[in-house]
Coordinates of C-alpha atoms in Angstrom, one line a residue:
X1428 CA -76.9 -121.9 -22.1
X1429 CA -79.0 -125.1 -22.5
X1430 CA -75.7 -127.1 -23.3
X1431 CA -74.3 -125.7 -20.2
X1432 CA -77.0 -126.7 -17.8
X1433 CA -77.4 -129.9 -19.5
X1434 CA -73.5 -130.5 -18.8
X1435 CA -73.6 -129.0 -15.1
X1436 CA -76.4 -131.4 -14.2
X1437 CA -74.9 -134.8 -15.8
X1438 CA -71.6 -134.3 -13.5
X1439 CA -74.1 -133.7 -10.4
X1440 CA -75.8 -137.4 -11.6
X1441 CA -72.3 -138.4 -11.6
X1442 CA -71.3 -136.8 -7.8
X1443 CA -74.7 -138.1 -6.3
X1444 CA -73.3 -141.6 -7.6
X1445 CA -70.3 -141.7 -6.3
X1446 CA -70.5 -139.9 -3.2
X1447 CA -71.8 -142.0 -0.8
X1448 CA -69.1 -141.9 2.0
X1449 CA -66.4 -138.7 2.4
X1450 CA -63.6 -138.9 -0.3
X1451 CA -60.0 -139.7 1.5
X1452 CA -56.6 -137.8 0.7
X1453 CA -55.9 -140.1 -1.7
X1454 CA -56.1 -138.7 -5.2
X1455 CA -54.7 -141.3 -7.1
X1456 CA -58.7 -142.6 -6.8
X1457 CA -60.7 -139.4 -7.8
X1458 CA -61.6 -139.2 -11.5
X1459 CA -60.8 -136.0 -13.1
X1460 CA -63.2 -134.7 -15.4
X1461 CA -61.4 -134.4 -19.0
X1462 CA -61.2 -130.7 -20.1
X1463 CA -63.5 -131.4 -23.1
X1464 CA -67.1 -130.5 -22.8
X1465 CA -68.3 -133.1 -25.1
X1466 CA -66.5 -136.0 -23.9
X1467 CA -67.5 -135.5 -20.2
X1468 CA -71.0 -134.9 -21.7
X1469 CA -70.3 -138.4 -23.6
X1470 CA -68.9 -139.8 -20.4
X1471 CA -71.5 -138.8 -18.1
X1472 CA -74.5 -140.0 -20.5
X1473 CA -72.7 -143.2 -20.5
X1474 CA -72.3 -143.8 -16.7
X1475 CA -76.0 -142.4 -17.0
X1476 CA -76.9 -145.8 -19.0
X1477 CA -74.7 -148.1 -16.9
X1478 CA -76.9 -146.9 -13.9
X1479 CA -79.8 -147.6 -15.8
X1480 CA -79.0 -151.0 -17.4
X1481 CA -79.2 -149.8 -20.8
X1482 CA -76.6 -150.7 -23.3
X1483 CA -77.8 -147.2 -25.3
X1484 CA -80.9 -145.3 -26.5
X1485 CA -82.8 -147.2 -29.5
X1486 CA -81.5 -146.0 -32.6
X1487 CA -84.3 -145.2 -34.6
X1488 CA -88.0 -145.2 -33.3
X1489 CA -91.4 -144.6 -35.3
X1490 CA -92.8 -142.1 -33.8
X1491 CA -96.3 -142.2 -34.5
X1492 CA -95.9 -145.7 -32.7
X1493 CA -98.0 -146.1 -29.0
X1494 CA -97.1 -148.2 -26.4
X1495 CA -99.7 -151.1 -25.6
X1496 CA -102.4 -149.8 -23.0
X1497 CA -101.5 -152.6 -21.3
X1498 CA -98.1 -151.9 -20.5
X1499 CA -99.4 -148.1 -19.8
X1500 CA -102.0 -149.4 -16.8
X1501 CA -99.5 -151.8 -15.3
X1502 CA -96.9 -148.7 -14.9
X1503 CA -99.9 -146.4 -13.2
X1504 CA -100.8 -149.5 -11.2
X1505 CA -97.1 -150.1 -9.6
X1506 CA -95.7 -146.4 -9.6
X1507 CA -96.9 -142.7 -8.9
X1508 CA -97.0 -139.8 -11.0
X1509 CA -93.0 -139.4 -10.5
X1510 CA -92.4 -143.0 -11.3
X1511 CA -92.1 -143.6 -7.7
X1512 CA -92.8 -147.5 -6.8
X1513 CA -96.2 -147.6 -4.8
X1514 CA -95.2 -150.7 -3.6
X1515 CA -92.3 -153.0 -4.5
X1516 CA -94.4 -156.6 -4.2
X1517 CA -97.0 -155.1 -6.8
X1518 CA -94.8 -156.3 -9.6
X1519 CA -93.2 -159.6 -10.4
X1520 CA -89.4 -159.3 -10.9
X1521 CA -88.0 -156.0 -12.0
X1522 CA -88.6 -156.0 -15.7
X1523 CA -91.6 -156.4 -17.8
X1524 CA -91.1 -156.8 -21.7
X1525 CA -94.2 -156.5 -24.5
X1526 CA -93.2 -158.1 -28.2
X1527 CA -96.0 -158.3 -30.9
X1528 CA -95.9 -160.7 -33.2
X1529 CA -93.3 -160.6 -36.0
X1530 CA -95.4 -163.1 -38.5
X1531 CA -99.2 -161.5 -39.1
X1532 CA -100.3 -164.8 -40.9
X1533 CA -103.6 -165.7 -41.4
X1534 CA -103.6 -168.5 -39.3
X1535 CA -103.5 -168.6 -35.4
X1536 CA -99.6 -168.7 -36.1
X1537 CA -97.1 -166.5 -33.8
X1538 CA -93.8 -165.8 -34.0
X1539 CA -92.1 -163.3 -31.3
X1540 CA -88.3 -162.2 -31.5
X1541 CA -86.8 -162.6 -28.3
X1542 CA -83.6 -161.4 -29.2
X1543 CA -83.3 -157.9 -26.8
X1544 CA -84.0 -160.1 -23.8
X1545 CA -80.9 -160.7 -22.0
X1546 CA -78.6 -164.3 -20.6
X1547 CA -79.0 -162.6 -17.5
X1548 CA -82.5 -162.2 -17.1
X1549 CA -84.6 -165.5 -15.1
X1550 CA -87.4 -165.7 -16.9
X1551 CA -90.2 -165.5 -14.4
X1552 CA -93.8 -165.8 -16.0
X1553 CA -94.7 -165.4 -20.1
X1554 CA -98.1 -164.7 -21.3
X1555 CA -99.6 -164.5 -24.4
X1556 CA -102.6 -161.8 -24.6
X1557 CA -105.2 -162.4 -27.9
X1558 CA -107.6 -160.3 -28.1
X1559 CA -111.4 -162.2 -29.2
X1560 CA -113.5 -160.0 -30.9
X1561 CA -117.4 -159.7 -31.0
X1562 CA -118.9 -162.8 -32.8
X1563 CA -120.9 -162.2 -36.5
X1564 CA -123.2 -164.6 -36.1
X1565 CA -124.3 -166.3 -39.7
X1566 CA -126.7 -169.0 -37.9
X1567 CA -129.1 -168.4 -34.6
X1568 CA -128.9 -172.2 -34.0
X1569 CA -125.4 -172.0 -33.0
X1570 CA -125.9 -169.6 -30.4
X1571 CA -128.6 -171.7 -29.3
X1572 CA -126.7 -175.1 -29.4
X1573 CA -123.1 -173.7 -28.1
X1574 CA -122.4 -170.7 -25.2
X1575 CA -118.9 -171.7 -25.0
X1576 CA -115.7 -172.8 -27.5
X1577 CA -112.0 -174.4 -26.6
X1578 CA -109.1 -172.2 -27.2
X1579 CA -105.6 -173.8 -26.7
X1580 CA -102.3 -173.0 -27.3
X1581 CA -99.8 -175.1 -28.2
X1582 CA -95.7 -174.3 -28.8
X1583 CA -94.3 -175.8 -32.2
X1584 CA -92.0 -178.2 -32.3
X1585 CA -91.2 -178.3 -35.8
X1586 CA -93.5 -175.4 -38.0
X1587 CA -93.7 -177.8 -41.4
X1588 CA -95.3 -180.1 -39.0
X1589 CA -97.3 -177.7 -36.7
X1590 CA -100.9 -178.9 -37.7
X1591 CA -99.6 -182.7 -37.1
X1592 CA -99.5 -184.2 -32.7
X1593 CA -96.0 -184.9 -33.3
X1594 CA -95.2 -180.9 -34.5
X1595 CA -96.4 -179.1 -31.4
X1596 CA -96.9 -179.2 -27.6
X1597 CA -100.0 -178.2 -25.9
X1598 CA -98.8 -175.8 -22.7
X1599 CA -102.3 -174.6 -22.6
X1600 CA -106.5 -174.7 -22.8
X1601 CA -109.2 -173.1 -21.7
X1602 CA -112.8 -172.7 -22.7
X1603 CA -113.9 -169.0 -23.6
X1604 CA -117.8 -167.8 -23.6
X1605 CA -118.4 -167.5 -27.5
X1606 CA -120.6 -164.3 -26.6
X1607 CA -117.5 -162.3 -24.9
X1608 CA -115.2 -160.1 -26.3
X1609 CA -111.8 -158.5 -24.9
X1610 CA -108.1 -160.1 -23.9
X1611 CA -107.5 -163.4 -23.4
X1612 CA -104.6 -164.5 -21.4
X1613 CA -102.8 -168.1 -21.5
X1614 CA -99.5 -168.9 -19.9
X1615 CA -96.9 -170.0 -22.6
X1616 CA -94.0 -169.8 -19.8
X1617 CA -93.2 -173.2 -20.5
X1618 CA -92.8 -172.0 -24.3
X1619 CA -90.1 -169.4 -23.6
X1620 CA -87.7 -171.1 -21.3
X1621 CA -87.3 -173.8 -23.8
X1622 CA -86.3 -170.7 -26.4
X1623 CA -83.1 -170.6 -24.4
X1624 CA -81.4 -170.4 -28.2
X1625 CA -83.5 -168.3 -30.8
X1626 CA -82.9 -171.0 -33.0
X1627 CA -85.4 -172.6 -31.1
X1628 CA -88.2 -170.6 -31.3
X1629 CA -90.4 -172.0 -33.8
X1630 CA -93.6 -169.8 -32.6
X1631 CA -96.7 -170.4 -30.6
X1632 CA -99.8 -172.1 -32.2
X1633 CA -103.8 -171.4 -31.1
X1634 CA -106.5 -173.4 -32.1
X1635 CA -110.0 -172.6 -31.7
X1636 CA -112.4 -175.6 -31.6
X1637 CA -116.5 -176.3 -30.1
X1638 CA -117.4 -178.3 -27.4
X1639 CA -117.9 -181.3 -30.1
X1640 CA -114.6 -181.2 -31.1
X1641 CA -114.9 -179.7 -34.3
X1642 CA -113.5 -176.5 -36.0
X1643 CA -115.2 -173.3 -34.7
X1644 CA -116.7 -171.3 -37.0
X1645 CA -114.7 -168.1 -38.0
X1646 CA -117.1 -166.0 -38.7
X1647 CA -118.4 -166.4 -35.0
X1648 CA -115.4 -166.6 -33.1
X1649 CA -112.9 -164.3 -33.8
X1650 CA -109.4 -162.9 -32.5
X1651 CA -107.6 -159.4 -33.7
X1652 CA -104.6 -160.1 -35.6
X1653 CA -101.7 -157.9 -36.5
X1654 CA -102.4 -157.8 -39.9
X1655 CA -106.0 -157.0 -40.3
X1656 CA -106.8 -154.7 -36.8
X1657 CA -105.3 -151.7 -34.8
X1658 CA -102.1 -152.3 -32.8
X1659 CA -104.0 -151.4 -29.8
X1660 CA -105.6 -155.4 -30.4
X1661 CA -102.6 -157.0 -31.8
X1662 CA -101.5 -160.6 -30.3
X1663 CA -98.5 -159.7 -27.9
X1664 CA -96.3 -161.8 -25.4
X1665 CA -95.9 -160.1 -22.0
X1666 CA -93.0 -161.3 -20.2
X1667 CA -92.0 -160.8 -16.7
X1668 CA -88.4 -161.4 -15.8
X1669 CA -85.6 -160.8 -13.1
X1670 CA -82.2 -158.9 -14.3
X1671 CA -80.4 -159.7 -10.7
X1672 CA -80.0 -156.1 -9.8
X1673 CA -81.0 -155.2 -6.8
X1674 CA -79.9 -152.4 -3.9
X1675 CA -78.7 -152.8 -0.8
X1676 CA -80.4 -150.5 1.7
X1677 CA -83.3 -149.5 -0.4
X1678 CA -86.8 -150.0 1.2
X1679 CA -88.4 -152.6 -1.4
X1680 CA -85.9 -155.2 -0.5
X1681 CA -86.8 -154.6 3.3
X1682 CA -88.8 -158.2 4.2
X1683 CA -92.2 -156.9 4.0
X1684 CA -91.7 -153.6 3.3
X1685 CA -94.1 -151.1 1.4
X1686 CA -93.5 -148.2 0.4
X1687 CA -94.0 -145.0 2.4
X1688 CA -94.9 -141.4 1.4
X1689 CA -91.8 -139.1 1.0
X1690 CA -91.3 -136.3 3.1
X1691 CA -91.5 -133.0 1.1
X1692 CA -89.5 -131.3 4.4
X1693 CA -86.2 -131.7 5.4
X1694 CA -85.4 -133.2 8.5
X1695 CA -86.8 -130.2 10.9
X1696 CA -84.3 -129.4 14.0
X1697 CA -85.1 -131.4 18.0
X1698 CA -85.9 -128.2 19.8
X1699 CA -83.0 -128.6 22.2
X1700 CA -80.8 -128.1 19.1
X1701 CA -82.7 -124.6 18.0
X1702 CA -79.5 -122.5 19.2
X1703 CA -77.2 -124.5 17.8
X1704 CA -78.6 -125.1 14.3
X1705 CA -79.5 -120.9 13.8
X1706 CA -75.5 -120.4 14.6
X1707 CA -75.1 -123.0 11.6
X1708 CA -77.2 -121.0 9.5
X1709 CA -75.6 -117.8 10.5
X1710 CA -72.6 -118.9 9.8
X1711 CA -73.6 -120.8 6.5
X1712 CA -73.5 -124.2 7.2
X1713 CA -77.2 -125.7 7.0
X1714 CA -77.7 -129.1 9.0
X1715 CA -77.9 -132.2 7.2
X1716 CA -81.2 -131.8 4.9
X1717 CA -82.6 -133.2 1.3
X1718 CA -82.5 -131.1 -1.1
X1719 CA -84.3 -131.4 -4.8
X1720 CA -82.4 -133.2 -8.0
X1721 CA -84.5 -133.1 -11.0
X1722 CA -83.9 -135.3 -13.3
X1723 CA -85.2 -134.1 -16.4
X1724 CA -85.0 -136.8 -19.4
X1725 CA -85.8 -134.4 -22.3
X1726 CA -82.9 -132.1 -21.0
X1727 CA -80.6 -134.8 -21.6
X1728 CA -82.3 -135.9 -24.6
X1729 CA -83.9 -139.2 -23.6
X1730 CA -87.5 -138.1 -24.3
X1731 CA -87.9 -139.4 -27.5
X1732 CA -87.7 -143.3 -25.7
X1733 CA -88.7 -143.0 -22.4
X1734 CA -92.7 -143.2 -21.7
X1735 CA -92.6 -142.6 -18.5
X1736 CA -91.8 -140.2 -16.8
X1737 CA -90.9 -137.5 -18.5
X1738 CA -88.3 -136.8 -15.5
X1739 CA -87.7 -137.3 -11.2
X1740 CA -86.7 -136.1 -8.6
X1741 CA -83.9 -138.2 -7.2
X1742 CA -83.2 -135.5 -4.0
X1743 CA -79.7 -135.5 -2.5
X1744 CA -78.6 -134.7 1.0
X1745 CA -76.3 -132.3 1.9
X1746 CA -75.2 -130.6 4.9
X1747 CA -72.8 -130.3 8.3
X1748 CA -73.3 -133.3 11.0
X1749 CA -71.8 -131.3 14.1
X1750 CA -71.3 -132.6 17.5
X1751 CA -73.3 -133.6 19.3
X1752 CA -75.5 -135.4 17.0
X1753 CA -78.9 -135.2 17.8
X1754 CA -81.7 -137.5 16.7
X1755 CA -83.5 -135.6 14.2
X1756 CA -79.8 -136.3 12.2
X1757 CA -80.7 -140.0 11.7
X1758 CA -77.1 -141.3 13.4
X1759 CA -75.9 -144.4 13.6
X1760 CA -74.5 -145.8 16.4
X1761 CA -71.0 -145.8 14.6
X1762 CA -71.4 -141.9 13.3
X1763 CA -72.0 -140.9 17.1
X1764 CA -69.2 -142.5 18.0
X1765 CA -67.4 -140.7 15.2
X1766 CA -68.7 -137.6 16.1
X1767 CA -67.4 -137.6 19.2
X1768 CA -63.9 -139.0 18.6
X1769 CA -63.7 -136.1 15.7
X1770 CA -64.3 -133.6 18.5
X1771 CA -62.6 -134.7 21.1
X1772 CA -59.7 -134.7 18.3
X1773 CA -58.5 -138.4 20.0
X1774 CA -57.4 -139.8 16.2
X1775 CA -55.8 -137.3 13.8
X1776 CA -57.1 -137.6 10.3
X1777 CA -60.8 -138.6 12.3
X1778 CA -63.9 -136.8 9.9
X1779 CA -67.1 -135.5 11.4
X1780 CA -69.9 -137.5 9.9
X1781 CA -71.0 -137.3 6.5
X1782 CA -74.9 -136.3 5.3
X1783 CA -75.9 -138.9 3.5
X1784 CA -79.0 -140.8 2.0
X1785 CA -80.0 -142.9 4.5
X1786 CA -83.7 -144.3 3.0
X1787 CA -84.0 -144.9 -0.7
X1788 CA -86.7 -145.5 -3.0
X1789 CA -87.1 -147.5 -6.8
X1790 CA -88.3 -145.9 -9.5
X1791 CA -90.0 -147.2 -13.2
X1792 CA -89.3 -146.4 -16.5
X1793 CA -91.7 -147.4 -19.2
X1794 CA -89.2 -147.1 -22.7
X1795 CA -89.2 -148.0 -26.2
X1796 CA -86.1 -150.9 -26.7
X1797 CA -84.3 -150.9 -29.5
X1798 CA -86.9 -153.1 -31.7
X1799 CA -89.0 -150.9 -30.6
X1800 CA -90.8 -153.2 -27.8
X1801 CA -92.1 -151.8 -24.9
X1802 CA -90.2 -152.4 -21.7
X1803 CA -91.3 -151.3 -17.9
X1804 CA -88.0 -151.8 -15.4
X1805 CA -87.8 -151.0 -11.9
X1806 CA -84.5 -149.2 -10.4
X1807 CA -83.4 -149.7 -6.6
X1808 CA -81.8 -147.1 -4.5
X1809 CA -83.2 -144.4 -7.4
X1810 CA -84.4 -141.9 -4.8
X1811 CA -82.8 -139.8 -1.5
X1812 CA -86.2 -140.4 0.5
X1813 CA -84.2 -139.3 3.8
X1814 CA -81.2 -137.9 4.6
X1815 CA -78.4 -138.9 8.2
X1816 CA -75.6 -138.8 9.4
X1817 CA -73.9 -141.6 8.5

């Protein structure tokens, strides 16, 4: 029974995709479903991926493994409880990716593989979050002579020669309060657009010095490393990029558009259209409205990767457009004029017009990748927020 409803809502995914305009007579174009429950099941969770950029599901995840907190707050801070996007400006490009660092040495030495990030992303900003932990102090005269200490971060040229002027690059310093504890971020973009080819990424380098120059005293000043402290402390690179997707009619690419509240209503009838929409209903046909399209990521067997959210509603519109269109059916000017050639029958082979999504909406997903980073990616055109006639 489960199977079944699984299968019967992966061909709706499929419809709501392709349906955006009335199919013609032409069949040569329509796709017929193969007779084989497993291979439209196959098909459909493919398409499923295409939609969402994903080349697959990761193949094997630890379980017990939890996304940085980081990653977490930036998803509640740019979408709703639905995955809805609050507001498409809140976020820099489309995709955010978290890698931890690969090497766990005992030096300020970190290596991050790159690899799932793809040629077609434009790398936008890179940052590398440390976090300093709270000093041990071993001598009250330093506290007394020194408040602050000189962190900077350099990329490695050459990693035999890293602790050398000619091995490394300094991309960035600042001075840190030796008191504080908590995240430290430094911009390393520089770093990772010269790691164009993996086989230049020789790693980022940190240094931690006093105000005299000299080496600071470890005992005092102190960052979490992956090998010694919980993963919810370890060194990570957070990168923002841009994939190039992006829809056509949806709100967020709208010059200074934010994002508005979905209406939990369909469109309600103009009163001078009462009459006409109760004969619809009588005789079956309801006016264009949305109606609700859950899409539920454990049903299809994505919950083991996805984050957030556990599912959404992506809505889909359905419903007669007749003549005449009134305004509370979201025409166009070209629909009305359709509507009325279709009625006054002028062109054979003329359609009424179609009920269709005429406001869309992004969505996030926070996932596990296939090495098991952390990714947040926002979706144009995800969600039916209202439905015309089109």
């Amino acid at each position: 029974m489960v199977h079944t409803k699984m299968l019967g809502f992966l061909c709706i995914i499929i419809f709501f995709q392709a349906c955006t305009s009335r199919p013609t007579e032409n069949t040569e174009d329509i796709a017929v479903p193969a007779e084989n429950p497993e291979q439209v099941r196959s098909e459909a969770l493919k398409r499923l991926l295409e939609v969402f950029g994903i080349d697959g599901p990761p193949h094997s995840l630890h379980h017990a493994k939890q996304p940085p907190q980081y990653m977490i707050d930036l998803y509640n801070t740019v979408a709703d409880a639905n995955g809805v996007t609050k507001d498409p400006d809140l976020l820099e490009g489309n995709t955010v990716r978290s890698f931890f660092d690969k090497v766990h040495s005992d030096q300020m030495y970190f290596l991050f593989n790159l690899s799932t990030v793809t040629k077609s992303e434009k790398i936008l900003t890179a940052e590398l979050h440390l976090f300093k932990l709270k000093p041990r102090p071993t001598e009250h005269a330093y506290f007394t002579r020194h408040h602050y200490c000189q962190i900077s971060v350099y990329l490695v040229m050459d990693k035999h020669k890293m602790q050398l002027p000619q091995g490394r690059k300094l991309l960035s310093s600042k001075l840190v309060p030796i008191h504080s504890s908590g995240w430290e971020v430094f911009s390393i973009t520089q770093a990772v657009r010269a790691w164009n080819d993996e086989s230049h990424n020789h790693g980022i380098l940190v240094t931690v010095r006093n105000l005299a120059g000299g080496h600071a005293d470890t005992n005092i000043i102190r960052f979490a490393s992956g090998k010694d402290h919980h993963e919810s402390k370890h060194p990570m690179l957070v990168l923002f990029t841009d994939d190039g997707r992006r829809g056509v009619v949806s709100l967020g690419n709208q010059p200074g558009g934010h994002q508005l509240a979905i209406p939990n209503e369909p469109n309600a009838p103009a009163p001078n259209r009462t009459r006409m929409t109760r004969a619809l209903q009588e005789d079956g046909h309801l006016p264009c409205q949305r109606h609700p399209l859950y899409v539920d990521f454990e049903e299809i067997g994505w919950s083991g990767w996805i984050i957030s959210p556990r599912g959404y509603n992506a809505y889909h519109c359905k419903g007669s457009c007749p003549f005449p269109l009134g305004q509370n059916m979201r025409p166009t000017n070209h629909a009305t004029v359709q509507s009325i050639i279709n009625a006054l029958k002028l062109t054979q082979g003329v359609y009424s017009p179609c009920c269709v999504p005429d406001k869309l909406f992004s969505i996030n997903l926070l996932y596990f990748d296939d090495d098991e980073n952390v990714v947040l990616k926002q979706y144009d055109d995800m969600v039916a927020g209202t439905c015309g006639c089109h």
